[in-house]
PDB file of C-alpha atoms in Angstrom:
ATOM      1  CA  MET A 333     201.401 132.661 196.369  1.00  0.00           C
ATOM      2  CA  THR A 334     200.158 132.093 199.772  1.00  0.00           C
ATOM      3  CA  LEU A 335     198.645 129.042 201.125  1.00  0.00           C
ATOM      4  CA  SER A 336     195.265 130.494 201.704  1.00  0.00           C
ATOM      5  CA  LYS A 337     195.032 132.050 197.986  1.00  0.00           C
ATOM      6  CA  LEU A 338     196.096 128.413 196.713  1.00  0.00           C
ATOM      7  CA  ILE A 339     193.280 127.025 198.644  1.00  0.00           C
ATOM      8  CA  LEU A 340     190.893 129.737 197.295  1.00  0.00           C
ATOM      9  CA  VAL A 341     191.716 129.130 193.839  1.00  0.00           C
ATOM     10  CA  LEU A 342     191.686 125.144 194.217  1.00  0.00           C
ATOM     11  CA  ALA A 343     188.333 125.558 195.669  1.00  0.00           C
ATOM     12  CA  LEU A 344     187.070 127.846 192.892  1.00  0.00           C
ATOM     13  CA  LEU A 345     188.511 125.201 190.204  1.00  0.00           C
ATOM     14  CA  LEU A 346     186.761 122.485 192.162  1.00  0.00           C
ATOM     15  CA  GLY A 347     183.538 124.403 192.281  1.00  0.00           C
ATOM     16  CA  SER A 348     183.575 125.365 188.648  1.00  0.00           C
ATOM     17  CA  LEU A 349     183.544 121.444 187.873  1.00  0.00           C
ATOM     18  CA  SER A 350     180.190 121.298 189.978  1.00  0.00           C
ATOM     19  CA  VAL A 351     178.931 124.205 188.262  1.00  0.00           C
ATOM     20  CA  GLN A 352     179.043 122.212 184.871  1.00  0.00           C
ATOM     21  CA  ALA A 353     176.579 120.067 186.394  1.00  0.00           C
ATOM     22  CA  GLU A 354     173.967 122.220 187.575  1.00  0.00           C
ATOM     23  CA  LEU A 355     174.192 125.639 188.861  1.00  0.00           C
ATOM     24  CA  GLN A 356     173.418 125.443 192.805  1.00  0.00           C
ATOM     25  CA  VAL A 357     172.001 128.171 195.002  1.00  0.00           C
ATOM     26  CA  TYR A 358     171.011 128.145 198.227  1.00  0.00           C
ATOM     27  CA  SER A 359     168.736 131.064 199.462  1.00  0.00           C
ATOM     28  CA  GLY A 360     170.593 133.051 201.975  1.00  0.00           C
ATOM     29  CA  SER A 361     173.927 130.969 202.098  1.00  0.00           C
ATOM     30  CA  ASN A 362     175.734 130.058 198.753  1.00  0.00           C
ATOM     31  CA  VAL A 363     175.673 130.945 195.142  1.00  0.00           C
ATOM     32  CA  PHE A 364     177.339 128.447 193.032  1.00  0.00           C
ATOM     33  CA  GLY A 365     179.630 127.472 195.910  1.00  0.00           C
ATOM     34  CA  LEU A 366     180.534 131.312 196.605  1.00  0.00           C
ATOM     35  CA  ALA A 367     179.390 133.294 199.600  1.00  0.00           C
ATOM     36  CA  PRO A 368     176.611 135.950 198.507  1.00  0.00           C
ATOM     37  CA  THR A 369     178.882 138.341 199.961  1.00  0.00           C
ATOM     38  CA  ALA A 370     181.723 137.765 197.131  1.00  0.00           C
ATOM     39  CA  THR A 371     182.700 140.195 194.736  1.00  0.00           C
ATOM     40  CA  PRO A 372     181.762 140.355 190.856  1.00  0.00           C
ATOM     41  CA  GLU A 373     185.373 139.191 190.053  1.00  0.00           C
ATOM     42  CA  ASP A 374     184.908 136.046 192.401  1.00  0.00           C
ATOM     43  CA  PHE A 375     182.181 135.142 190.291  1.00  0.00           C
ATOM     44  CA  THR A 376     183.858 136.073 186.878  1.00  0.00           C
ATOM     45  CA  MET A 377     186.594 133.829 188.220  1.00  0.00           C
ATOM     46  CA  MET A 378     184.059 130.853 188.673  1.00  0.00           C
ATOM     47  CA  LEU A 379     181.883 131.406 185.937  1.00  0.00           C
ATOM     48  CA  GLY A 380     184.208 133.154 183.493  1.00  0.00           C
ATOM     49  CA  GLN A 381     184.163 136.232 181.581  1.00  0.00           C
ATOM     50  CA  ALA A 382     180.363 137.515 181.195  1.00  0.00           C
ATOM     51  CA  SER A 383     178.868 137.554 177.872  1.00  0.00           C
ATOM     52  CA  ALA A 384     177.675 141.154 178.577  1.00  0.00           C
ATOM     53  CA  GLU A 385     177.349 143.702 181.208  1.00  0.00           C
ATOM     54  CA  LEU A 386     173.808 145.463 181.309  1.00  0.00           C
ATOM     55  CA  PRO A 387     173.094 148.619 183.150  1.00  0.00           C
ATOM     56  CA  LEU A 388     170.001 148.185 185.060  1.00  0.00           C
ATOM     57  CA  TYR A 389     167.767 150.215 187.003  1.00  0.00           C
ATOM     58  CA  GLY A 390     169.325 152.133 190.383  1.00  0.00           C
ATOM     59  CA  GLY A 391     172.572 152.249 189.350  1.00  0.00           C
ATOM     60  CA  ARG A 392     172.857 148.219 189.830  1.00  0.00           C
ATOM     61  CA  ARG A 393     174.346 146.338 186.863  1.00  0.00           C
ATOM     62  CA  GLY A 394     173.841 142.696 185.516  1.00  0.00           C
ATOM     63  CA  LEU A 395     176.538 140.461 184.201  1.00  0.00           C
ATOM     64  CA  LEU A 396     174.786 138.285 181.885  1.00  0.00           C
ATOM     65  CA  TYR A 397     176.254 134.777 181.498  1.00  0.00           C
ATOM     66  CA  GLY A 398     174.953 133.244 177.996  1.00  0.00           C
ATOM     67  CA  ASN A 399     171.151 133.558 177.852  1.00  0.00           C
ATOM     68  CA  THR A 400     170.358 131.676 180.869  1.00  0.00           C
ATOM     69  CA  LEU A 401     171.773 133.570 183.883  1.00  0.00           C
ATOM     70  CA  MET A 402     172.117 137.126 184.917  1.00  0.00           C
ATOM     71  CA  LEU A 403     173.933 138.177 188.531  1.00  0.00           C
ATOM     72  CA  VAL A 404     173.023 141.652 189.438  1.00  0.00           C
ATOM     73  CA  PHE A 405     175.183 143.723 191.577  1.00  0.00           C
ATOM     74  CA  ALA A 406     175.064 147.007 193.481  1.00  0.00           C
ATOM     75  CA  GLY A 407     178.426 148.092 193.601  1.00  0.00           C
ATOM     76  CA  ASP A 408     180.049 145.074 194.675  1.00  0.00           C
ATOM     77  CA  SER A 409     177.351 143.252 196.149  1.00  0.00           C
ATOM     78  CA  LEU A 410     175.215 140.713 194.893  1.00  0.00           C
ATOM     79  CA  ARG A 411     171.585 141.466 194.759  1.00  0.00           C
ATOM     80  CA  GLU A 412     169.860 138.884 192.619  1.00  0.00           C
ATOM     81  CA  VAL A 413     170.498 135.918 190.298  1.00  0.00           C
ATOM     82  CA  ARG A 414     168.079 135.469 187.860  1.00  0.00           C
ATOM     83  CA  CYS A 415     167.797 132.603 185.473  1.00  0.00           C
ATOM     84  CA  TRP A 416     165.837 131.218 182.578  1.00  0.00           C
ATOM     85  CA  LEU A 417     164.839 128.342 180.767  1.00  0.00           C
ATOM     86  CA  VAL A 418     165.364 129.741 176.955  1.00  0.00           C
ATOM     87  CA  PRO A 419     165.045 127.406 174.377  1.00  0.00           C
ATOM     88  CA  ARG A 420     161.279 127.973 173.533  1.00  0.00           C
ATOM     89  CA  PHE A 421     160.716 131.760 174.855  1.00  0.00           C
ATOM     90  CA  THR A 422     158.170 133.623 172.974  1.00  0.00           C
ATOM     91  CA  GLY A 423     158.073 137.530 173.030  1.00  0.00           C
ATOM     92  CA  ASP A 424     155.083 137.576 174.998  1.00  0.00           C
ATOM     93  CA  LEU A 425     156.890 137.108 178.138  1.00  0.00           C
ATOM     94  CA  TYR A 426     159.416 139.927 177.057  1.00  0.00           C
ATOM     95  CA  LEU A 427     162.361 137.637 177.165  1.00  0.00           C
ATOM     96  CA  GLY A 428     162.273 136.548 173.549  1.00  0.00           C
ATOM     97  CA  TRP A 429     165.565 138.752 173.011  1.00  0.00           C
ATOM     98  CA  LEU A 430     167.626 136.081 175.283  1.00  0.00           C
ATOM     99  CA  GLN A 431     167.052 133.747 172.240  1.00  0.00           C
ATOM    100  CA  GLY A 432     169.352 136.279 170.174  1.00  0.00           C
ATOM    101  CA  VAL A 433     172.022 135.653 172.854  1.00  0.00           C
ATOM    102  CA  PRO A 434     174.295 132.890 172.309  1.00  0.00           C
ATOM    103  CA  ALA A 435     174.160 130.180 174.721  1.00  0.00           C
ATOM    104  CA  ARG A 436     177.062 129.084 177.073  1.00  0.00           C
ATOM    105  CA  ALA A 437     177.981 125.591 177.540  1.00  0.00           C
ATOM    106  CA  GLY A 438     177.507 124.240 181.278  1.00  0.00           C
ATOM    107  CA  LEU A 439     175.014 127.116 182.388  1.00  0.00           C
ATOM    108  CA  GLU A 440     172.025 125.156 181.453  1.00  0.00           C
ATOM    109  CA  GLY A 441     170.703 123.722 184.690  1.00  0.00           C
ATOM    110  CA  PHE A 442     169.800 125.677 187.811  1.00  0.00           C
ATOM    111  CA  VAL A 443     168.744 124.343 191.100  1.00  0.00           C
ATOM    112  CA  LEU A 444     167.488 126.286 193.926  1.00  0.00           C
ATOM    113  CA  ASP A 445     167.864 124.837 197.587  1.00  0.00           C
ATOM    114  CA  ASP A 446     168.313 121.426 196.229  1.00  0.00           C
ATOM    115  CA  ARG A 447     164.294 121.346 195.361  1.00  0.00           C
ATOM    116  CA  LEU A 448     163.316 123.963 192.566  1.00  0.00           C
ATOM    117  CA  ARG A 449     164.827 123.187 189.126  1.00  0.00           C
ATOM    118  CA  LEU A 450     163.880 125.233 186.055  1.00  0.00           C
ATOM    119  CA  GLY A 451     161.703 123.127 183.780  1.00  0.00           C
ATOM    120  CA  MET A 452     159.925 121.415 186.790  1.00  0.00           C
ATOM    121  CA  PRO A 453     155.846 121.341 186.727  1.00  0.00           C
ATOM    122  CA  ARG A 454     154.067 124.189 188.337  1.00  0.00           C
ATOM    123  CA  GLU A 455     152.423 121.904 190.997  1.00  0.00           C
ATOM    124  CA  ASP A 456     155.839 120.431 192.143  1.00  0.00           C
ATOM    125  CA  ALA A 457     157.268 123.952 192.419  1.00  0.00           C
ATOM    126  CA  GLN A 458     154.574 125.115 194.704  1.00  0.00           C
ATOM    127  CA  LEU A 459     154.843 122.275 197.032  1.00  0.00           C
ATOM    128  CA  ALA A 460     158.511 123.227 197.616  1.00  0.00           C
ATOM    129  CA  LEU A 461     157.250 126.650 198.424  1.00  0.00           C
ATOM    130  CA  GLU A 462     154.554 125.392 201.167  1.00  0.00           C
ATOM    131  CA  GLY A 463     154.414 126.832 204.561  1.00  0.00           C
ATOM    132  CA  LEU A 464     156.387 129.947 203.279  1.00  0.00           C
ATOM    133  CA  GLU A 465     155.025 133.556 203.241  1.00  0.00           C
ATOM    134  CA  GLY A 466     154.210 134.501 199.738  1.00  0.00           C
ATOM    135  CA  SER A 467     151.295 134.739 197.027  1.00  0.00           C
ATOM    136  CA  ALA A 468     150.858 133.601 193.756  1.00  0.00           C
ATOM    137  CA  ASP A 469     148.767 134.620 190.410  1.00  0.00           C
ATOM    138  CA  GLN A 470     148.439 132.512 187.271  1.00  0.00           C
ATOM    139  CA  ASP A 471     151.837 133.191 185.613  1.00  0.00           C
ATOM    140  CA  SER A 472     154.228 133.861 188.753  1.00  0.00           C
ATOM    141  CA  ALA A 473     154.552 132.996 192.597  1.00  0.00           C
ATOM    142  CA  MET A 474     156.670 134.634 194.945  1.00  0.00           C
ATOM    143  CA  ALA A 475     157.830 133.672 198.307  1.00  0.00           C
ATOM    144  CA  ILE A 476     160.088 134.465 201.231  1.00  0.00           C
ATOM    145  CA  LYS A 477     163.118 132.223 201.943  1.00  0.00           C
ATOM    146  CA  HIS A 478     165.598 132.965 204.537  1.00  0.00           C
ATOM    147  CA  GLY A 479     164.272 136.580 204.688  1.00  0.00           C
ATOM    148  CA  GLN A 480     165.039 137.063 200.941  1.00  0.00           C
ATOM    149  CA  PRO A 481     162.331 136.786 197.867  1.00  0.00           C
ATOM    150  CA  VAL A 482     162.430 134.444 195.850  1.00  0.00           C
ATOM    151  CA  TRP A 483     160.190 134.940 192.540  1.00  0.00           C
ATOM    152  CA  LEU A 484     159.260 131.977 189.984  1.00  0.00           C
ATOM    153  CA  GLY A 485     157.646 132.632 186.546  1.00  0.00           C
ATOM    154  CA  PHE A 486     155.524 129.947 185.138  1.00  0.00           C
ATOM    155  CA  GLY A 487     154.966 129.184 181.313  1.00  0.00           C
ATOM    156  CA  SER A 488     153.181 126.846 178.953  1.00  0.00           C
ATOM    157  CA  VAL A 489     155.406 123.271 178.951  1.00  0.00           C
ATOM    158  CA  ASP A 490     155.339 123.416 175.215  1.00  0.00           C
ATOM    159  CA  SER A 491     156.407 127.231 174.108  1.00  0.00           C
ATOM    160  CA  HIS A 492     157.475 128.401 177.706  1.00  0.00           C
ATOM    161  CA  ALA A 493     154.621 131.536 176.705  1.00  0.00           C
ATOM    162  CA  LEU A 494     152.194 132.412 179.121  1.00  0.00           C
ATOM    163  CA  ALA A 495     149.784 129.588 179.602  1.00  0.00           C
ATOM    164  CA  ARG A 496     146.227 129.666 178.694  1.00  0.00           C
ATOM    165  CA  ASP A 497     143.598 128.811 181.189  1.00  0.00           C
ATOM    166  CA  GLY A 498     143.937 125.401 182.263  1.00  0.00           C
ATOM    167  CA  GLU A 499     147.058 124.696 180.244  1.00  0.00           C
ATOM    168  CA  PRO A 500     149.847 122.593 182.366  1.00  0.00           C
ATOM    169  CA  GLN A 501     152.791 124.916 183.354  1.00  0.00           C
ATOM    170  CA  VAL A 502     156.247 124.485 184.083  1.00  0.00           C
ATOM    171  CA  LEU A 503     158.891 126.756 186.083  1.00  0.00           C
ATOM    172  CA  VAL A 504     160.821 128.893 183.394  1.00  0.00           C
ATOM    173  CA  SER A 505     162.188 131.779 185.288  1.00  0.00           C
ATOM    174  CA  LEU A 506     163.448 132.309 188.736  1.00  0.00           C
ATOM    175  CA  THR A 507     165.135 135.067 190.744  1.00  0.00           C
ATOM    176  CA  VAL A 508     166.728 134.786 193.982  1.00  0.00           C
ATOM    177  CA  HIS A 509     167.511 137.794 196.021  1.00  0.00           C
ATOM    178  CA  PHE A 510     170.292 138.186 198.499  1.00  0.00           C
ATOM    179  CA  ASN A 511     170.650 141.516 201.056  1.00  0.00           C
ATOM    180  CA  ALA A 512     167.060 142.788 199.812  1.00  0.00           C
ATOM    181  CA  GLY A 513     166.873 144.883 202.746  1.00  0.00           C
ATOM    182  CA  GLU A 514     170.178 146.462 202.026  1.00  0.00           C
ATOM    183  CA  GLY A 515     171.314 149.415 199.719  1.00  0.00           C
ATOM    184  CA  ARG A 516     168.043 150.358 198.071  1.00  0.00           C
TER     185      ARG A 516
END
């Protein structure tokens, strides 16, 4: 094994230890300690074997990790990182099926740019998006960070279902896009 391969393996092992605490994504630059240009095999080495591989629209494929994380690839290019706060999802979010997927230890926490965390109040999430181009409605928000779209889904504090008017909301799903202008 060459020195550069040994260094890569050690970096991945050390990175996987930090994955257990929180999954860190930095829009435009870093996904769990790997560059967004890393291959599906690199992510498999970091996160372990996917729970399932799902065929998606346009020839894309999703590597589903437990019931909280999916990496979406077009060929060998990472296009999206999707995550969900699952424990109380209901069918009206069309994600109730995730409750039937076994959880994976170490994939519960998710943080974007050190500021956006699943489960945080909507008001705090919107503060993190201040000054960015984007829009929002009663159940979601979209912003452009580093030239890439970031989508946030909000739900009820109690059930994670769509909230009724005036009911407090928390961040229950988050999608970070990479290379959005390429390979469409």
